Amino acid sequence: MKLLTGNSNKNLSLKISKFLKTKLVHSSIRKFSDGEIYIEIKENIRGNSIFLIQSVSSPANDNLMELLLCIDALKRSSAKNITAVIPYFGYARQDRKVAPRTSISAKLVSNLITKAGADRVVTVDLHAGQIQGFFDIPVDNLFATPIFSRHVKRNIKGKNLICVSPDVGGVERSRALARKLDIGIAIIDKRRPSPGKSQVMNVIGNVKNKTCIIIDDIIDSGGTIVNAAQALINRGANEVHVYITHGVLSGEAVEKIRKSKIKNLVITDTIDNSDKIKKAKNIEVLSICNLLGEAIKRISNSTSVSDLFK
Ligand code: R5P
């Protein structure tokens, strides 16, 4: 088994390689002057099982193309099998036609990854679980919930807790965390009047005098979470803590979080945000490296991955 990294999140790849005590495959990923990507694998990988680590994070198009070209290079170098480890699976939010004449990017990206030659995909907190069905190869969708529940138990002790889903689509995820913490849930009725804008219509459940734990898969512009936190405080919540797997954090998101009612935002390192969040005191990063490393080990040894979540 060998590990190869793309350029999107080398820090995470290095942590995974340390966890697995396996060096990263020597490779070079460069660009022609017009922006085309050129990939060269600089050691023999014939007959090896390769785990290629690459998030489809910003710049999403470049990182996606890099992922596809790496898979192609691995296939043409006679790798025995190729597992695309995609900690953040970008383009997943368009998973159905939300309006006439729109694309389903999640399906197109799934097709591209399969056609390029991947034999398996490992990812974390897919935006919608059914995206697994867009592939005809195995997909292991890992969950950050156990990492988050451990953090809540260690850091937010003995308080009147409630788990909050920031929209109806996130109820299953919130229920999973609430079950682990043995607490109840509330749901925010969120509307999107236009793309990138979010509006809280209602809060379903009583949050008065409670410490709210919001959980979501993605924080992008920050609008959803900042508005949700404000709505909870307006309805009498004491504190709002937020747990989100993928810190996309585009535009002014970090500044919005800094000024918001959010006491603490916890994200994982599926996306490398080390530069962006340097000055934000209320943002904390938990590493997903052990979870991904353990999943890679289990896939490699043909043992159960789902047992990780029991
Ligand atoms: C939406 O369904 C997702 O789970 C997130 O809530 C959304 O992508 C967050 O976007 P933003 O931070 O731009 O409001």
PDB file of C-alpha atoms and ligand atoms in Angstrom:
ATOM      1  CA  MET A   1       0.000   0.000   0.000  1.00  0.00           C
ATOM      2  CA  LYS A   2       1.278   3.464  -0.883  1.00  0.00           C
ATOM      3  CA  LEU A   3       0.047   7.017  -0.317  1.00  0.00           C
ATOM      4  CA  LEU A   4       0.093   9.810  -2.891  1.00  0.00           C
ATOM      5  CA  THR A   5      -0.931  13.403  -2.206  1.00  0.00           C
ATOM      6  CA  GLY A   6      -2.293  16.122  -4.451  1.00  0.00           C
ATOM      7  CA  ASN A   7      -1.616  19.780  -3.682  1.00  0.00           C
ATOM      8  CA  SER A   8      -4.940  20.666  -2.037  1.00  0.00           C
ATOM      9  CA  ASN A   9      -4.128  19.642   1.533  1.00  0.00           C
ATOM     10  CA  LYS A  10      -0.546  18.458   1.951  1.00  0.00           C
ATOM     11  CA  ASN A  11      -0.595  19.107   5.702  1.00  0.00           C
ATOM     12  CA  LEU A  12      -3.380  16.549   6.171  1.00  0.00           C
ATOM     13  CA  SER A  13      -1.633  14.057   3.847  1.00  0.00           C
ATOM     14  CA  LEU A  14       1.567  14.365   5.883  1.00  0.00           C
ATOM     15  CA  LYS A  15      -0.346  13.736   9.116  1.00  0.00           C
ATOM     16  CA  ILE A  16      -2.006  10.646   7.597  1.00  0.00           C
ATOM     17  CA  SER A  17       1.365   9.376   6.365  1.00  0.00           C
ATOM     18  CA  LYS A  18       2.781   9.843   9.875  1.00  0.00           C
ATOM     19  CA  PHE A  19      -0.184   7.983  11.405  1.00  0.00           C
ATOM     20  CA  LEU A  20       0.306   5.095   8.948  1.00  0.00           C
ATOM     21  CA  LYS A  21       4.119   5.248   9.176  1.00  0.00           C
ATOM     22  CA  THR A  22       4.173   5.243   5.361  1.00  0.00           C
ATOM     23  CA  LYS A  23       6.046   7.756   3.224  1.00  0.00           C
ATOM     24  CA  LEU A  24       4.233   9.702   0.505  1.00  0.00           C
ATOM     25  CA  VAL A  25       5.000   8.581  -3.064  1.00  0.00           C
ATOM     26  CA  HIS A  26       7.580  10.831  -4.708  1.00  0.00           C
ATOM     27  CA  SER A  27       5.749  12.866  -7.358  1.00  0.00           C
ATOM     28  CA  SER A  28       5.720  16.229  -9.008  1.00  0.00           C
ATOM     29  CA  ILE A  29       2.654  18.303  -9.841  1.00  0.00           C
ATOM     30  CA  ARG A  30       3.412  21.398 -11.880  1.00  0.00           C
ATOM     31  CA  LYS A  31       1.631  23.789 -14.191  1.00  0.00           C
ATOM     32  CA  PHE A  32       2.330  24.860 -17.764  1.00  0.00           C
ATOM     33  CA  SER A  33       2.364  28.621 -18.226  1.00  0.00           C
ATOM     34  CA  ASP A  34      -1.234  28.527 -19.535  1.00  0.00           C
ATOM     35  CA  GLY A  35      -2.419  26.823 -16.308  1.00  0.00           C
ATOM     36  CA  GLU A  36      -2.626  23.225 -17.564  1.00  0.00           C
ATOM     37  CA  ILE A  37      -1.606  20.721 -14.892  1.00  0.00           C
ATOM     38  CA  TYR A  38       1.282  18.294 -15.424  1.00  0.00           C
ATOM     39  CA  ILE A  39       1.689  15.280 -13.161  1.00  0.00           C
ATOM     40  CA  GLU A  40       4.636  12.921 -12.905  1.00  0.00           C
ATOM     41  CA  ILE A  41       4.913   9.975 -10.507  1.00  0.00           C
ATOM     42  CA  LYS A  42       8.589   9.648  -9.774  1.00  0.00           C
ATOM     43  CA  GLU A  43       8.813   6.116  -8.375  1.00  0.00           C
ATOM     44  CA  ASN A  44       7.679   2.664  -9.390  1.00  0.00           C
ATOM     45  CA  ILE A  45       4.132   1.867  -8.207  1.00  0.00           C
ATOM     46  CA  ARG A  46       3.436  -1.135 -10.474  1.00  0.00           C
ATOM     47  CA  GLY A  47       1.216  -3.616  -8.643  1.00  0.00           C
ATOM     48  CA  ASN A  48       0.710  -1.352  -5.592  1.00  0.00           C
ATOM     49  CA  SER A  49      -2.592  -0.381  -3.954  1.00  0.00           C
ATOM     50  CA  ILE A  50      -2.527   3.407  -4.006  1.00  0.00           C
ATOM     51  CA  PHE A  51      -4.446   5.781  -1.753  1.00  0.00           C
ATOM     52  CA  LEU A  52      -4.528   9.197  -3.415  1.00  0.00           C
ATOM     53  CA  ILE A  53      -5.398  12.042  -1.013  1.00  0.00           C
ATOM     54  CA  GLN A  54      -6.940  15.157  -2.562  1.00  0.00           C
ATOM     55  CA  SER A  55      -9.788  17.456  -1.451  1.00  0.00           C
ATOM     56  CA  VAL A  56     -11.941  19.209  -4.059  1.00  0.00           C
ATOM     57  CA  SER A  57     -11.650  22.504  -2.180  1.00  0.00           C
ATOM     58  CA  SER A  58     -10.881  25.996  -3.463  1.00  0.00           C
ATOM     59  CA  PRO A  59      -9.603  26.393  -6.190  1.00  0.00           C
ATOM     60  CA  ALA A  60     -12.145  23.622  -6.796  1.00  0.00           C
ATOM     61  CA  ASN A  61     -11.683  23.307 -10.555  1.00  0.00           C
ATOM     62  CA  ASP A  62      -7.892  23.043 -10.349  1.00  0.00           C
ATOM     63  CA  ASN A  63      -8.034  20.587  -7.467  1.00  0.00           C
ATOM     64  CA  LEU A  64     -10.635  18.453  -9.227  1.00  0.00           C
ATOM     65  CA  MET A  65      -8.555  18.355 -12.415  1.00  0.00           C
ATOM     66  CA  GLU A  66      -5.471  17.486 -10.372  1.00  0.00           C
ATOM     67  CA  LEU A  67      -7.389  14.609  -8.756  1.00  0.00           C
ATOM     68  CA  LEU A  68      -8.474  13.265 -12.150  1.00  0.00           C
ATOM     69  CA  LEU A  69      -5.016  13.586 -13.704  1.00  0.00           C
ATOM     70  CA  CYS A  70      -3.397  11.864 -10.694  1.00  0.00           C
ATOM     71  CA  ILE A  71      -5.842   8.939 -11.031  1.00  0.00           C
ATOM     72  CA  ASP A  72      -5.054   8.764 -14.761  1.00  0.00           C
ATOM     73  CA  ALA A  73      -1.290   8.820 -14.117  1.00  0.00           C
ATOM     74  CA  LEU A  74      -1.657   6.063 -11.490  1.00  0.00           C
ATOM     75  CA  LYS A  75      -3.703   3.908 -13.840  1.00  0.00           C
ATOM     76  CA  ARG A  76      -1.175   4.355 -16.638  1.00  0.00           C
ATOM     77  CA  SER A  77       1.628   3.463 -14.177  1.00  0.00           C
ATOM     78  CA  SER A  78      -0.010   0.041 -13.565  1.00  0.00           C
ATOM     79  CA  ALA A  79      -1.162   0.605  -9.970  1.00  0.00           C
ATOM     80  CA  LYS A  80      -3.018  -2.520  -8.790  1.00  0.00           C
ATOM     81  CA  ASN A  81      -5.932  -0.466  -7.508  1.00  0.00           C
ATOM     82  CA  ILE A  82      -6.608   3.205  -6.837  1.00  0.00           C
ATOM     83  CA  THR A  83      -8.559   4.598  -3.895  1.00  0.00           C
ATOM     84  CA  ALA A  84      -9.439   8.280  -4.203  1.00  0.00           C
ATOM     85  CA  VAL A  85      -9.393   9.652  -0.649  1.00  0.00           C
ATOM     86  CA  ILE A  86     -11.375  12.879  -0.980  1.00  0.00           C
ATOM     87  CA  PRO A  87     -11.650  14.412   2.518  1.00  0.00           C
ATOM     88  CA  TYR A  88     -13.815  17.265   1.150  1.00  0.00           C
ATOM     89  CA  PHE A  89     -15.957  16.170  -1.794  1.00  0.00           C
ATOM     90  CA  GLY A  90     -16.632  19.462  -3.576  1.00  0.00           C
ATOM     91  CA  TYR A  91     -19.442  20.014  -6.112  1.00  0.00           C
ATOM     92  CA  ALA A  92     -21.675  17.874  -3.866  1.00  0.00           C
ATOM     93  CA  ARG A  93     -24.239  20.581  -3.152  1.00  0.00           C
ATOM     94  CA  GLN A  94     -25.809  20.253  -6.597  1.00  0.00           C
ATOM     95  CA  ASP A  95     -27.070  16.729  -6.018  1.00  0.00           C
ATOM     96  CA  ARG A  96     -30.425  17.112  -7.830  1.00  0.00           C
ATOM     97  CA  LYS A  97     -32.131  19.507 -10.218  1.00  0.00           C
ATOM     98  CA  VAL A  98     -33.326  22.308  -7.945  1.00  0.00           C
ATOM     99  CA  ALA A  99     -34.719  24.260 -10.890  1.00  0.00           C
ATOM    100  CA  PRO A 100     -35.373  23.444 -14.544  1.00  0.00           C
ATOM    101  CA  ARG A 101     -32.306  23.404 -16.832  1.00  0.00           C
ATOM    102  CA  THR A 102     -29.700  23.096 -14.058  1.00  0.00           C
ATOM    103  CA  SER A 103     -26.871  20.559 -13.836  1.00  0.00           C
ATOM    104  CA  ILE A 104     -26.295  17.844 -11.231  1.00  0.00           C
ATOM    105  CA  SER A 105     -22.615  18.462 -10.557  1.00  0.00           C
ATOM    106  CA  ALA A 106     -22.308  15.699  -7.945  1.00  0.00           C
ATOM    107  CA  LYS A 107     -23.277  13.115 -10.577  1.00  0.00           C
ATOM    108  CA  LEU A 108     -20.917  14.540 -13.219  1.00  0.00           C
ATOM    109  CA  VAL A 109     -17.990  14.595 -10.758  1.00  0.00           C
ATOM    110  CA  SER A 110     -18.774  11.004  -9.703  1.00  0.00           C
ATOM    111  CA  ASN A 111     -18.704   9.942 -13.371  1.00  0.00           C
ATOM    112  CA  LEU A 112     -15.405  11.767 -13.958  1.00  0.00           C
ATOM    113  CA  ILE A 113     -13.724  10.087 -10.962  1.00  0.00           C
ATOM    114  CA  THR A 114     -14.928   6.643 -12.051  1.00  0.00           C
ATOM    115  CA  LYS A 115     -14.028   7.153 -15.721  1.00  0.00           C
ATOM    116  CA  ALA A 116     -10.557   8.418 -14.760  1.00  0.00           C
ATOM    117  CA  GLY A 117      -9.959   4.982 -13.194  1.00  0.00           C
ATOM    118  CA  ALA A 118     -10.630   5.078  -9.427  1.00  0.00           C
ATOM    119  CA  ASP A 119     -11.614   1.711  -7.919  1.00  0.00           C
ATOM    120  CA  ARG A 120     -12.923   3.108  -4.629  1.00  0.00           C
ATOM    121  CA  VAL A 121     -13.695   6.432  -2.964  1.00  0.00           C
ATOM    122  CA  VAL A 122     -13.223   7.381   0.683  1.00  0.00           C
ATOM    123  CA  THR A 123     -14.706  10.657   1.814  1.00  0.00           C
ATOM    124  CA  VAL A 124     -15.972  12.432   4.927  1.00  0.00           C
ATOM    125  CA  ASP A 125     -19.506  13.655   5.624  1.00  0.00           C
ATOM    126  CA  LEU A 126     -20.831  13.714   2.072  1.00  0.00           C
ATOM    127  CA  HIS A 127     -23.293  16.567   1.679  1.00  0.00           C
ATOM    128  CA  ALA A 128     -25.989  13.989   0.895  1.00  0.00           C
ATOM    129  CA  GLY A 129     -25.526  10.286   1.615  1.00  0.00           C
ATOM    130  CA  GLN A 130     -27.276   9.296  -1.612  1.00  0.00           C
ATOM    131  CA  ILE A 131     -24.313  10.628  -3.639  1.00  0.00           C
ATOM    132  CA  GLN A 132     -22.767   7.207  -2.862  1.00  0.00           C
ATOM    133  CA  GLY A 133     -25.328   5.832  -5.309  1.00  0.00           C
ATOM    134  CA  PHE A 134     -23.977   8.073  -8.099  1.00  0.00           C
ATOM    135  CA  PHE A 135     -20.948   5.747  -8.154  1.00  0.00           C
ATOM    136  CA  ASP A 136     -20.824   2.132  -9.328  1.00  0.00           C
ATOM    137  CA  ILE A 137     -17.662   1.585  -7.275  1.00  0.00           C
ATOM    138  CA  PRO A 138     -17.532   1.285  -3.446  1.00  0.00           C
ATOM    139  CA  VAL A 139     -17.741   4.551  -1.498  1.00  0.00           C
ATOM    140  CA  ASP A 140     -16.817   4.753   2.184  1.00  0.00           C
ATOM    141  CA  ASN A 141     -18.462   7.825   3.692  1.00  0.00           C
ATOM    142  CA  LEU A 142     -16.835   8.536   7.077  1.00  0.00           C
ATOM    143  CA  PHE A 143     -18.404  10.690   9.774  1.00  0.00           C
ATOM    144  CA  ALA A 144     -16.850  13.398  11.940  1.00  0.00           C
ATOM    145  CA  THR A 145     -19.604  12.981  14.571  1.00  0.00           C
ATOM    146  CA  PRO A 146     -17.495  10.824  16.972  1.00  0.00           C
ATOM    147  CA  ILE A 147     -14.722  13.469  16.920  1.00  0.00           C
ATOM    148  CA  PHE A 148     -17.269  16.216  17.612  1.00  0.00           C
ATOM    149  CA  SER A 149     -19.100  14.344  20.378  1.00  0.00           C
ATOM    150  CA  ARG A 150     -15.785  13.697  22.179  1.00  0.00           C
ATOM    151  CA  HIS A 151     -14.999  17.442  21.964  1.00  0.00           C
ATOM    152  CA  VAL A 152     -18.431  18.420  23.330  1.00  0.00           C
ATOM    153  CA  LYS A 153     -18.109  15.949  26.230  1.00  0.00           C
ATOM    154  CA  ARG A 154     -14.647  17.249  27.135  1.00  0.00           C
ATOM    155  CA  ASN A 155     -15.321  20.973  26.739  1.00  0.00           C
ATOM    156  CA  ILE A 156     -19.000  21.757  27.376  1.00  0.00           C
ATOM    157  CA  LYS A 157     -19.674  19.861  30.580  1.00  0.00           C
ATOM    158  CA  GLY A 158     -22.782  19.818  32.789  1.00  0.00           C
ATOM    159  CA  LYS A 159     -24.828  22.326  30.835  1.00  0.00           C
ATOM    160  CA  ASN A 160     -28.393  22.304  29.612  1.00  0.00           C
ATOM    161  CA  LEU A 161     -27.537  21.130  26.071  1.00  0.00           C
ATOM    162  CA  ILE A 162     -29.619  20.849  22.920  1.00  0.00           C
ATOM    163  CA  CYS A 163     -28.430  19.830  19.455  1.00  0.00           C
ATOM    164  CA  VAL A 164     -29.629  22.090  16.632  1.00  0.00           C
ATOM    165  CA  SER A 165     -29.891  21.348  12.929  1.00  0.00           C
ATOM    166  CA  PRO A 166     -29.391  24.558  10.913  1.00  0.00           C
ATOM    167  CA  ASP A 167     -31.797  23.299   8.237  1.00  0.00           C
ATOM    168  CA  VAL A 168     -34.180  20.437   7.573  1.00  0.00           C
ATOM    169  CA  GLY A 169     -31.580  18.653   5.411  1.00  0.00           C
ATOM    170  CA  GLY A 170     -29.229  18.321   8.391  1.00  0.00           C
ATOM    171  CA  VAL A 171     -31.668  16.652  10.801  1.00  0.00           C
ATOM    172  CA  GLU A 172     -30.189  13.153  10.405  1.00  0.00           C
ATOM    173  CA  ARG A 173     -26.686  14.455  11.227  1.00  0.00           C
ATOM    174  CA  SER A 174     -27.994  16.371  14.284  1.00  0.00           C
ATOM    175  CA  ARG A 175     -29.896  13.326  15.488  1.00  0.00           C
ATOM    176  CA  ALA A 176     -26.711  11.247  15.272  1.00  0.00           C
ATOM    177  CA  LEU A 177     -24.810  13.724  17.468  1.00  0.00           C
ATOM    178  CA  ALA A 178     -27.763  14.159  19.845  1.00  0.00           C
ATOM    179  CA  ARG A 179     -27.931  10.371  20.286  1.00  0.00           C
ATOM    180  CA  LYS A 180     -24.238  10.227  21.172  1.00  0.00           C
ATOM    181  CA  LEU A 181     -24.668  13.039  23.710  1.00  0.00           C
ATOM    182  CA  ASP A 182     -28.061  11.813  24.929  1.00  0.00           C
ATOM    183  CA  ILE A 183     -29.726  15.187  24.421  1.00  0.00           C
ATOM    184  CA  GLY A 184     -32.749  16.498  22.472  1.00  0.00           C
ATOM    185  CA  ILE A 185     -32.812  18.327  19.141  1.00  0.00           C
ATOM    186  CA  ALA A 186     -34.230  21.527  17.674  1.00  0.00           C
ATOM    187  CA  ILE A 187     -34.532  22.343  13.966  1.00  0.00           C
ATOM    188  CA  ILE A 188     -34.151  25.634  12.150  1.00  0.00           C
ATOM    189  CA  ASP A 189     -36.500  26.273   9.265  1.00  0.00           C
ATOM    190  CA  LYS A 190     -34.087  27.918   6.802  1.00  0.00           C
ATOM    191  CA  ARG A 191     -34.996  29.373   3.414  1.00  0.00           C
ATOM    192  CA  ARG A 192     -32.685  30.483   0.619  1.00  0.00           C
ATOM    193  CA  PRO A 193     -34.324  33.513  -1.063  1.00  0.00           C
ATOM    194  CA  SER A 194     -31.431  33.493  -3.585  1.00  0.00           C
ATOM    195  CA  PRO A 195     -28.197  31.475  -3.939  1.00  0.00           C
ATOM    196  CA  GLY A 196     -25.727  32.298  -1.148  1.00  0.00           C
ATOM    197  CA  LYS A 197     -28.371  34.084   0.990  1.00  0.00           C
ATOM    198  CA  SER A 198     -30.075  32.387   3.909  1.00  0.00           C
ATOM    199  CA  GLN A 199     -33.009  33.374   6.076  1.00  0.00           C
ATOM    200  CA  VAL A 200     -34.283  31.841   9.324  1.00  0.00           C
ATOM    201  CA  MET A 201     -38.071  31.470   9.172  1.00  0.00           C
ATOM    202  CA  ASN A 202     -38.638  29.623  12.430  1.00  0.00           C
ATOM    203  CA  VAL A 203     -37.015  27.548  15.159  1.00  0.00           C
ATOM    204  CA  ILE A 204     -38.768  24.246  15.870  1.00  0.00           C
ATOM    205  CA  GLY A 205     -38.164  23.314  19.526  1.00  0.00           C
ATOM    206  CA  ASN A 206     -37.523  25.180  22.777  1.00  0.00           C
ATOM    207  CA  VAL A 207     -34.018  26.621  23.089  1.00  0.00           C
ATOM    208  CA  LYS A 208     -34.680  29.033  25.987  1.00  0.00           C
ATOM    209  CA  ASN A 209     -31.884  28.962  28.614  1.00  0.00           C
ATOM    210  CA  LYS A 210     -30.156  26.176  26.688  1.00  0.00           C
ATOM    211  CA  THR A 211     -26.630  25.751  25.362  1.00  0.00           C
ATOM    212  CA  CYS A 212     -27.091  25.069  21.658  1.00  0.00           C
ATOM    213  CA  ILE A 213     -24.796  22.733  19.727  1.00  0.00           C
ATOM    214  CA  ILE A 214     -25.264  23.336  15.994  1.00  0.00           C
ATOM    215  CA  ILE A 215     -23.854  20.675  13.672  1.00  0.00           C
ATOM    216  CA  ASP A 216     -23.560  20.954   9.866  1.00  0.00           C
ATOM    217  CA  ASP A 217     -21.464  19.533   7.028  1.00  0.00           C
ATOM    218  CA  ILE A 218     -20.307  22.747   5.342  1.00  0.00           C
ATOM    219  CA  ILE A 219     -19.679  26.339   6.323  1.00  0.00           C
ATOM    220  CA  ASP A 220     -19.174  28.383   3.180  1.00  0.00           C
ATOM    221  CA  SER A 221     -20.112  32.086   3.335  1.00  0.00           C
ATOM    222  CA  GLY A 222     -21.078  31.636   7.002  1.00  0.00           C
ATOM    223  CA  GLY A 223     -24.571  33.072   6.394  1.00  0.00           C
ATOM    224  CA  THR A 224     -26.455  29.938   7.492  1.00  0.00           C
ATOM    225  CA  ILE A 225     -24.605  29.579  10.791  1.00  0.00           C
ATOM    226  CA  VAL A 226     -24.373  33.258  11.741  1.00  0.00           C
ATOM    227  CA  ASN A 227     -28.116  33.721  11.140  1.00  0.00           C
ATOM    228  CA  ALA A 228     -28.907  30.498  12.971  1.00  0.00           C
ATOM    229  CA  ALA A 229     -26.849  31.579  16.011  1.00  0.00           C
ATOM    230  CA  GLN A 230     -28.587  34.964  16.071  1.00  0.00           C
ATOM    231  CA  ALA A 231     -32.045  33.340  15.847  1.00  0.00           C
ATOM    232  CA  LEU A 232     -31.216  30.995  18.745  1.00  0.00           C
ATOM    233  CA  ILE A 233     -29.948  33.843  20.947  1.00  0.00           C
ATOM    234  CA  ASN A 234     -33.090  35.880  20.044  1.00  0.00           C
ATOM    235  CA  ARG A 235     -35.183  32.960  21.308  1.00  0.00           C
ATOM    236  CA  GLY A 236     -33.395  32.899  24.677  1.00  0.00           C
ATOM    237  CA  ALA A 237     -30.502  30.451  24.134  1.00  0.00           C
ATOM    238  CA  ASN A 238     -27.589  30.971  26.551  1.00  0.00           C
ATOM    239  CA  GLU A 239     -24.703  30.027  24.279  1.00  0.00           C
ATOM    240  CA  VAL A 240     -24.181  28.739  20.751  1.00  0.00           C
ATOM    241  CA  HIS A 241     -21.372  26.326  19.880  1.00  0.00           C
ATOM    242  CA  VAL A 242     -20.964  25.184  16.280  1.00  0.00           C
ATOM    243  CA  TYR A 243     -19.426  21.982  14.856  1.00  0.00           C
ATOM    244  CA  ILE A 244     -18.872  21.793  11.092  1.00  0.00           C
ATOM    245  CA  THR A 245     -16.905  19.182   9.156  1.00  0.00           C
ATOM    246  CA  HIS A 246     -15.829  21.190   6.112  1.00  0.00           C
ATOM    247  CA  GLY A 247     -14.615  24.771   6.640  1.00  0.00           C
ATOM    248  CA  VAL A 248     -15.003  26.164   3.124  1.00  0.00           C
ATOM    249  CA  LEU A 249     -14.954  29.662   4.670  1.00  0.00           C
ATOM    250  CA  SER A 250     -15.184  31.727   1.488  1.00  0.00           C
ATOM    251  CA  GLY A 251     -15.237  35.547   1.238  1.00  0.00           C
ATOM    252  CA  GLU A 252     -15.836  37.328   4.546  1.00  0.00           C
ATOM    253  CA  ALA A 253     -16.857  34.155   6.423  1.00  0.00           C
ATOM    254  CA  VAL A 254     -14.065  34.264   9.026  1.00  0.00           C
ATOM    255  CA  GLU A 255     -14.764  37.924   9.863  1.00  0.00           C
ATOM    256  CA  LYS A 256     -18.524  37.215  10.089  1.00  0.00           C
ATOM    257  CA  ILE A 257     -17.879  34.373  12.536  1.00  0.00           C
ATOM    258  CA  ARG A 258     -15.526  36.525  14.581  1.00  0.00           C
ATOM    259  CA  LYS A 259     -18.209  39.204  15.019  1.00  0.00           C
ATOM    260  CA  SER A 260     -21.122  36.773  15.489  1.00  0.00           C
ATOM    261  CA  LYS A 261     -22.931  35.367  18.520  1.00  0.00           C
ATOM    262  CA  ILE A 262     -21.057  32.080  18.068  1.00  0.00           C
ATOM    263  CA  LYS A 263     -19.055  31.230  21.175  1.00  0.00           C
ATOM    264  CA  ASN A 264     -16.885  28.648  19.438  1.00  0.00           C
ATOM    265  CA  LEU A 265     -16.736  27.212  15.901  1.00  0.00           C
ATOM    266  CA  VAL A 266     -15.062  23.826  15.594  1.00  0.00           C
ATOM    267  CA  ILE A 267     -14.132  22.594  12.105  1.00  0.00           C
ATOM    268  CA  THR A 268     -11.949  19.742  10.861  1.00  0.00           C
ATOM    269  CA  ASP A 269      -8.944  19.899   8.551  1.00  0.00           C
ATOM    270  CA  THR A 270     -10.577  18.273   5.491  1.00  0.00           C
ATOM    271  CA  ILE A 271      -9.774  21.670   3.936  1.00  0.00           C
ATOM    272  CA  ASP A 272      -6.496  23.409   4.761  1.00  0.00           C
ATOM    273  CA  ASN A 273      -7.498  26.725   6.339  1.00  0.00           C
ATOM    274  CA  SER A 274      -4.388  27.334   8.427  1.00  0.00           C
ATOM    275  CA  ASP A 275      -3.728  30.775   6.895  1.00  0.00           C
ATOM    276  CA  LYS A 276      -7.340  32.001   6.863  1.00  0.00           C
ATOM    277  CA  ILE A 277      -8.169  31.353  10.497  1.00  0.00           C
ATOM    278  CA  LYS A 278      -4.919  32.474  12.125  1.00  0.00           C
ATOM    279  CA  LYS A 279      -6.526  35.537  13.715  1.00  0.00           C
ATOM    280  CA  ALA A 280      -9.954  34.099  14.530  1.00  0.00           C
ATOM    281  CA  LYS A 281      -9.961  33.314  18.247  1.00  0.00           C
ATOM    282  CA  ASN A 282     -13.356  31.575  18.191  1.00  0.00           C
ATOM    283  CA  ILE A 283     -12.417  29.029  15.473  1.00  0.00           C
ATOM    284  CA  GLU A 284     -10.779  25.737  16.440  1.00  0.00           C
ATOM    285  CA  VAL A 285      -9.581  22.943  14.120  1.00  0.00           C
ATOM    286  CA  LEU A 286      -9.704  19.236  14.978  1.00  0.00           C
ATOM    287  CA  SER A 287      -7.746  16.879  12.766  1.00  0.00           C
ATOM    288  CA  ILE A 288      -9.475  14.133  10.829  1.00  0.00           C
ATOM    289  CA  CYS A 289      -6.104  12.439  10.133  1.00  0.00           C
ATOM    290  CA  ASN A 290      -6.459   9.506  12.556  1.00  0.00           C
ATOM    291  CA  LEU A 291      -9.951   8.709  11.267  1.00  0.00           C
ATOM    292  CA  LEU A 292      -8.805   8.746   7.632  1.00  0.00           C
ATOM    293  CA  GLY A 293      -5.594   6.882   8.486  1.00  0.00           C
ATOM    294  CA  GLU A 294      -7.507   4.182  10.359  1.00  0.00           C
ATOM    295  CA  ALA A 295     -10.009   3.840   7.479  1.00  0.00           C
ATOM    296  CA  ILE A 296      -7.135   3.484   4.968  1.00  0.00           C
ATOM    297  CA  LYS A 297      -5.534   0.844   7.195  1.00  0.00           C
ATOM    298  CA  ARG A 298      -8.789  -1.107   7.445  1.00  0.00           C
ATOM    299  CA  ILE A 299      -9.469  -0.946   3.691  1.00  0.00           C
ATOM    300  CA  SER A 300      -5.935  -2.108   3.050  1.00  0.00           C
ATOM    301  CA  ASN A 301      -6.346  -5.036   5.491  1.00  0.00           C
ATOM    302  CA  SER A 302      -9.900  -5.799   4.274  1.00  0.00           C
ATOM    303  CA  THR A 303     -11.384  -5.244   7.745  1.00  0.00           C
ATOM    304  CA  SER A 304     -14.557  -3.355   8.634  1.00  0.00           C
ATOM    305  CA  VAL A 305     -14.673   0.426   8.247  1.00  0.00           C
ATOM    306  CA  SER A 306     -18.177   0.779   9.685  1.00  0.00           C
ATOM    307  CA  ASP A 307     -16.952  -0.723  12.998  1.00  0.00           C
ATOM    308  CA  LEU A 308     -15.151   2.597  13.481  1.00  0.00           C
ATOM    309  CA  PHE A 309     -18.532   4.195  14.179  1.00  0.00           C
ATOM    310  CA  LYS A 310     -20.041   1.612  16.530  1.00  0.00           C
TER     311      LYS A 310
HETATM  312  C1  R5P B   1     -26.496  23.409   3.037  1.00  0.00           C
HETATM  313  O1  R5P B   1     -27.372  22.570   2.847  1.00  0.00           O
HETATM  314  C2  R5P B   1     -25.227  23.077   3.754  1.00  0.00           C
HETATM  315  O2  R5P B   1     -25.404  22.026   4.654  1.00  0.00           O
HETATM  316  C3  R5P B   1     -24.688  24.284   4.477  1.00  0.00           C
HETATM  317  O3  R5P B   1     -25.619  24.689   5.463  1.00  0.00           O
HETATM  318  C4  R5P B   1     -24.430  25.441   3.523  1.00  0.00           C
HETATM  319  O4  R5P B   1     -23.641  25.004   2.431  1.00  0.00           O
HETATM  320  C5  R5P B   1     -23.703  26.567   4.239  1.00  0.00           C
HETATM  321  O5  R5P B   1     -23.514  27.628   3.365  1.00  0.00           O
HETATM  322  P1  R5P B   1     -23.276  29.117   3.871  1.00  0.00           P
HETATM  323  O6  R5P B   1     -22.219  29.057   4.925  1.00  0.00           O
HETATM  324  O7  R5P B   1     -22.833  29.852   2.626  1.00  0.00           O
HETATM  325  O8  R5P B   1     -24.596  29.628   4.370  1.00  0.00           O
END
